Coordinates of C-alpha atoms in Angstrom, one line a residue:
M925 CA 165.3 337.0 183.6
E926 CA 161.8 337.2 182.4
S927 CA 159.8 340.1 183.9
T928 CA 156.7 337.9 184.1
R929 CA 158.4 335.8 186.8
T930 CA 159.4 338.6 189.2
D931 CA 156.4 338.0 191.4
I932 CA 157.1 334.2 191.9
F933 CA 157.3 334.5 195.7
S934 CA 154.0 336.5 195.9
P935 CA 152.7 337.7 198.2
L936 CA 156.0 339.4 199.0
K937 CA 156.2 340.3 202.6
T938 CA 159.4 342.2 202.7
S939 CA 159.1 344.9 205.4
S940 CA 161.0 347.6 203.5
S941 CA 160.4 349.2 200.2
K942 CA 164.2 349.3 199.9
I943 CA 164.4 345.6 199.9
R944 CA 161.5 345.3 197.4
D945 CA 162.9 347.8 195.1
Q946 CA 166.7 347.3 195.5
S947 CA 168.7 345.6 192.8
S948 CA 170.3 342.4 193.7
H949 CA 174.0 342.6 194.5
S950 CA 176.6 339.9 194.3
R951 CA 180.0 339.8 196.0
S952 CA 182.7 338.1 194.1
C953 CA 184.9 336.5 196.7
R954 CA 187.9 335.3 194.8
N955 CA 190.1 337.3 197.2
S956 CA 189.9 338.6 200.8
K957 CA 188.4 342.0 199.8
P958 CA 186.6 341.5 196.4
S959 CA 184.7 344.2 194.7
I960 CA 180.9 344.3 194.6
T961 CA 179.1 343.7 191.3
S962 CA 175.7 345.3 190.9
V963 CA 173.0 343.5 188.9
E964 CA 170.7 346.3 187.8
G965 CA 167.0 346.0 187.2
N966 CA 165.3 342.8 188.4
P967 CA 165.6 342.3 192.1
Y968 CA 165.4 338.5 191.6
S969 CA 168.5 338.4 189.5
V970 CA 170.9 335.7 190.6
P971 CA 174.2 334.5 188.9
K972 CA 174.0 331.4 186.7
K973 CA 174.2 328.3 188.8
Q974 CA 177.3 326.2 188.3
N975 CA 178.4 324.7 191.6
I976 CA 177.0 324.2 195.1
R977 CA 174.3 326.8 195.9
I978 CA 173.2 327.5 199.4
M979 CA 170.0 329.4 200.2
T980 CA 169.6 331.1 203.6
V981 CA 166.0 331.8 204.4
N982 CA 164.1 333.2 207.4
C983 CA 160.6 331.7 207.3
R984 CA 158.5 333.0 210.2
S985 CA 156.3 329.9 210.0
I986 CA 157.2 327.6 207.1
K987 CA 154.0 325.6 207.5
D988 CA 152.1 328.6 206.3
K989 CA 154.5 329.3 203.4
S990 CA 155.3 325.9 201.9
Q991 CA 154.0 327.0 198.5
E992 CA 156.2 330.1 198.5
L993 CA 159.2 328.1 199.6
T994 CA 158.6 325.6 196.7
L995 CA 158.3 328.4 194.2
A996 CA 161.5 330.0 195.5
I997 CA 163.3 326.6 195.3
D998 CA 162.1 326.1 191.7
Y999 CA 163.3 329.5 190.7
L1000 CA 166.6 329.8 192.6
K1001 CA 167.6 326.1 192.4
P1002 CA 169.6 325.7 195.6
D1003 CA 171.3 322.5 196.5
V1004 CA 171.2 323.3 200.3
I1005 CA 168.8 325.4 202.3
C1006 CA 169.6 326.8 205.7
G1007 CA 166.3 327.8 207.3
T1008 CA 165.5 329.8 210.5
E1009 CA 162.2 330.5 212.3
S1010 CA 160.5 327.4 211.0
W1011 CA 157.9 327.4 213.8
L1012 CA 157.6 323.7 213.5
K1013 CA 157.4 321.2 216.4
G1014 CA 158.0 317.6 217.3
I1015 CA 161.4 316.8 215.8
K1016 CA 164.8 317.1 217.6
P1017 CA 168.1 315.9 216.3
G1018 CA 168.9 312.2 217.2
K1019 CA 165.4 311.7 218.8
N1020 CA 162.2 310.1 217.8
P1021 CA 159.5 312.5 216.6
S1022 CA 156.9 313.4 219.2
H1023 CA 153.3 312.1 218.8
D1024 CA 152.1 315.5 217.6
A1025 CA 155.1 316.3 215.4
I1026 CA 154.5 318.2 212.2
K1027 CA 155.7 315.8 209.4
S1028 CA 158.4 317.1 207.1
S1029 CA 156.4 315.7 204.1
E1030 CA 153.6 318.1 204.9
V1031 CA 155.9 321.1 204.5
F1032 CA 159.0 320.5 202.4
P1033 CA 159.5 319.4 198.8
P1034 CA 160.0 315.6 198.4
N1035 CA 163.3 315.9 196.5
F1036 CA 165.2 317.1 199.6
N1037 CA 166.5 315.3 202.7
V1038 CA 165.2 317.2 205.7
Y1039 CA 167.2 317.8 208.9
R1040 CA 165.3 319.7 211.7
N1041 CA 165.9 321.1 215.1
D1042 CA 162.5 322.4 216.2
R1043 CA 162.1 324.6 219.2
G1044 CA 159.1 322.8 220.5
T1045 CA 157.4 326.0 221.7
L1046 CA 156.1 329.1 219.9
G1047 CA 158.4 330.4 217.2
G1048 CA 162.0 329.6 216.5
G1049 CA 163.4 326.4 215.1
V1050 CA 166.0 325.7 212.4
F1051 CA 166.4 323.3 209.5
I1052 CA 168.7 322.3 206.7
L1053 CA 167.5 320.8 203.4
V1054 CA 169.9 318.9 201.1
E1055 CA 169.0 317.8 197.6
K1056 CA 168.6 314.0 197.7
S1057 CA 171.0 313.3 195.0
I1058 CA 173.8 314.8 197.1
V1059 CA 175.5 312.6 199.8
S1060 CA 174.6 314.1 203.2
E1061 CA 174.0 313.1 206.8
E1062 CA 173.0 314.9 210.1
R1063 CA 175.8 315.5 212.6
T1064 CA 174.0 315.3 215.9
D1065 CA 177.3 315.2 217.8
L1066 CA 178.0 318.8 216.9
I1067 CA 174.7 320.2 218.1
T1068 CA 174.7 322.1 221.4
N1069 CA 172.0 323.7 223.6
C1070 CA 171.0 326.5 221.2
E1071 CA 169.0 326.7 218.0
I1072 CA 171.5 325.1 215.6
E1073 CA 171.6 322.3 213.1
W1074 CA 174.6 320.6 211.4
V1075 CA 174.8 318.5 208.3
K1076 CA 177.8 316.9 206.6
M1077 CA 177.7 316.7 202.8
K1078 CA 180.2 315.4 200.3
T1079 CA 181.8 317.7 197.7
D1080 CA 183.6 316.7 194.6
K1081 CA 186.7 314.6 195.2
N1082 CA 184.7 313.1 198.0
K1083 CA 185.7 315.8 200.6
D1084 CA 183.5 316.5 203.6
M1085 CA 181.9 319.9 204.1
L1086 CA 180.0 320.9 207.3
I1087 CA 177.0 323.2 207.0
S1088 CA 175.2 324.8 209.9
S1089 CA 172.0 326.7 210.3
F1090 CA 171.8 329.0 213.4
Y1091 CA 169.1 331.2 214.8
M1092 CA 169.6 333.6 217.7
P1093 CA 166.1 335.0 218.6
Q1094 CA 167.5 337.5 221.1
R1095 CA 171.0 338.6 221.7
N1096 CA 172.1 336.6 224.7
K1097 CA 175.4 335.2 225.9
K1098 CA 174.2 331.7 226.6
D1099 CA 173.3 331.0 222.9
L1100 CA 176.6 332.4 221.8
D1101 CA 178.5 330.3 224.3
E1102 CA 176.8 327.3 223.0
L1103 CA 177.5 328.4 219.4
S1104 CA 181.2 328.7 220.3
I1105 CA 181.2 325.2 221.8
S1106 CA 179.5 323.8 218.7
L1107 CA 182.1 325.5 216.4
E1108 CA 184.9 324.0 218.4
K1109 CA 183.5 320.6 217.9
A1110 CA 183.1 321.2 214.2
S1111 CA 186.7 322.4 213.9
V1112 CA 187.9 319.2 215.4
S1113 CA 185.7 317.1 213.2
T1114 CA 186.8 318.5 209.9
S1115 CA 189.1 321.1 208.3
K1116 CA 188.0 324.6 209.3
K1117 CA 188.2 325.6 205.6
N1118 CA 185.2 323.3 204.9
I1119 CA 182.8 324.9 207.3
I1120 CA 179.8 327.1 206.4
L1121 CA 177.7 328.8 209.1
A1122 CA 174.6 330.6 208.0
G1123 CA 171.5 332.0 209.7
D1124 CA 169.7 334.8 211.4
F1125 CA 171.9 336.4 214.1
N1126 CA 169.8 339.4 214.8
C1127 CA 172.8 341.7 215.2
P1128 CA 172.3 344.8 213.0
D1129 CA 175.3 346.8 214.2
I1130 CA 178.0 344.5 212.8
E1131 CA 180.0 346.1 210.0
R1132 CA 180.8 343.5 207.3
N1133 CA 184.0 345.0 205.9
N1134 CA 186.0 345.2 209.0
M1135 CA 184.0 343.0 211.5
S1136 CA 183.5 345.9 213.9
I1137 CA 180.4 347.5 215.6
K1138 CA 178.9 350.4 213.8
N1139 CA 179.8 353.8 215.1
G1140 CA 181.6 352.3 218.0
N1141 CA 178.3 351.1 219.5
D1142 CA 179.1 349.4 222.7
R1143 CA 175.6 349.0 224.1
D1144 CA 175.4 345.4 223.1
I1145 CA 178.3 343.2 224.1
Q1146 CA 176.7 340.2 222.4
Q1147 CA 177.4 341.6 219.0
Q1148 CA 181.0 342.0 219.9
L1149 CA 181.0 338.4 221.2
I1150 CA 179.8 337.2 217.8
I1151 CA 182.8 339.0 216.2
D1152 CA 185.1 337.4 218.9
I1153 CA 183.7 333.9 218.2
A1154 CA 184.2 334.4 214.5
N1155 CA 187.8 335.5 214.9
S1156 CA 188.7 332.7 217.3
S1157 CA 187.1 330.2 214.9
G1158 CA 188.9 331.7 211.9
L1159 CA 185.6 332.6 210.2
S1160 CA 184.9 335.5 207.9
Q1161 CA 181.4 336.9 207.2
I1162 CA 181.0 337.2 203.5
H1163 CA 177.5 338.6 202.9
D1164 CA 177.1 342.4 202.9
Q1165 CA 173.7 343.4 201.7
P1166 CA 170.8 344.3 204.0
T1167 CA 168.4 341.4 204.7
R1168 CA 165.7 343.2 206.7
G1169 CA 165.1 346.9 206.2
D1170 CA 168.5 348.6 206.3
N1171 CA 169.9 345.9 208.6
L1172 CA 172.1 343.0 207.9
L1173 CA 170.7 340.2 210.1
D1174 CA 171.2 337.1 208.0
L1175 CA 174.9 336.2 207.9
V1176 CA 177.1 333.7 206.1
F1177 CA 180.4 332.7 207.7
T1178 CA 183.3 330.7 206.2
A1179 CA 186.9 330.1 207.1
N1180 CA 187.8 330.2 203.4
P1181 CA 186.4 333.3 201.6
S1182 CA 188.0 332.1 198.3
F1183 CA 185.7 329.1 198.6
I1184 CA 182.8 331.5 198.0
K1185 CA 182.0 332.6 194.4
S1186 CA 179.2 335.1 195.1
S1187 CA 176.5 336.1 197.6
V1188 CA 173.3 337.7 196.5
S1189 CA 170.2 339.0 198.2
V1190 CA 166.7 338.5 196.7
P1191 CA 163.2 339.3 198.1
G1192 CA 162.2 336.5 200.5
I1193 CA 159.2 334.7 201.9
S1194 CA 159.0 336.7 205.2
D1195 CA 160.2 340.2 206.2
H1196 CA 163.8 339.0 205.5
A1197 CA 165.5 338.8 202.2
I1198 CA 166.7 335.4 201.0
V1199 CA 170.5 335.0 200.7
I1200 CA 171.9 333.0 197.8
T1201 CA 175.5 331.9 198.2
D1202 CA 177.3 330.1 195.4
L1203 CA 180.5 328.1 196.1
E1204 CA 183.4 327.4 193.9
T1205 CA 183.1 323.6 194.5
K1206 CA 180.7 321.0 193.1
P1207 CA 178.7 318.5 195.1
H1208 CA 179.4 314.8 195.2
Y1209 CA 176.3 313.0 193.8
Q1210 CA 175.0 309.6 194.9
K1211 CA 174.7 306.9 192.3
N1212 CA 171.0 306.3 191.7
S1213 CA 169.6 302.8 192.1
K1214 CA 169.5 302.2 188.4
Q1215 CA 173.2 303.0 188.0
K1216 CA 174.0 300.8 190.9
N1217 CA 172.0 297.9 189.5
I1218 CA 173.7 298.2 186.1
Y1219 CA 177.1 298.3 187.9
L1220 CA 176.2 295.2 189.9
L1221 CA 174.9 293.4 186.9
K1222 CA 178.1 294.1 184.9
S1223 CA 180.2 292.9 187.8
K1224 CA 178.3 289.7 188.1
L1225 CA 178.4 289.0 184.4
G1226 CA 182.2 289.6 184.5
K1227 CA 182.6 287.1 187.3
L1228 CA 180.4 284.6 185.5
E1229 CA 182.3 285.0 182.3
S1230 CA 185.6 284.4 184.2
V1231 CA 184.2 281.2 185.8
I1232 CA 183.0 279.9 182.4
K1233 CA 186.4 280.5 180.8
K1234 CA 188.1 278.7 183.6
S1235 CA 185.8 275.7 183.5
G1236 CA 186.3 275.4 179.7
K1237 CA 190.0 275.0 180.1

């Protein structure tokens, strides 16, 4: 990648020089324990985009960073964005916006469908953006009483995939109980293999390779509860590079690791790195209105031709 573009998210606000200076890493997930491939040099290096790309981003007030987000999107080219700490207000899933709601058009690029679950008070909030050409819809029936958002999108061969953005501001059992209920609903709704859960879990002591607590640390039962929920839901955590300082806070779960092609960290728009996760499957695109009109016109002409032939007999 061109060196002149390495400051595209400027000003970078990563809290650790290790994040600013580290090379991006990707994990090839073609088997249950794939090897790590290091991409030396440019910390913004990402694999060539081929299929569905999901960007997991901690914002710490997206209203103040809409330009940085747009630059990151233009550079990284995600199809789906799972955002945490939006710090927006006024929009809740399945409800009308409040009178003082911050409009999505004021913050997000116009070529994405926006699905939000704002906290309504200071901080927090999650969202999912899906590129408008991809068939998607919000799944309000899966949302429980925690900071979570769910979207169903279509993949190739018209299969459904559920994507969730989750934020846990403080480690507490209530949020995790609600997450567990939400995942149970999602598992009933679709195949477990087609579920992606991404977000900021604020649990730095979880070891990626064996899903255990670092150094046998038992001071925080909530971190163990996340592991238990993942195991009971059949989910594996596939991202293994630090996302804030030396800590891995932003996680990506799936029930089908072979579904994941790679997962890469790049410097972000807050004090967290951005996580770029590429899937092995392609999205199902909507037919644009021009294509639909051509199809309808051809259909009508075909019917008219058939009527003329019959009347001429």
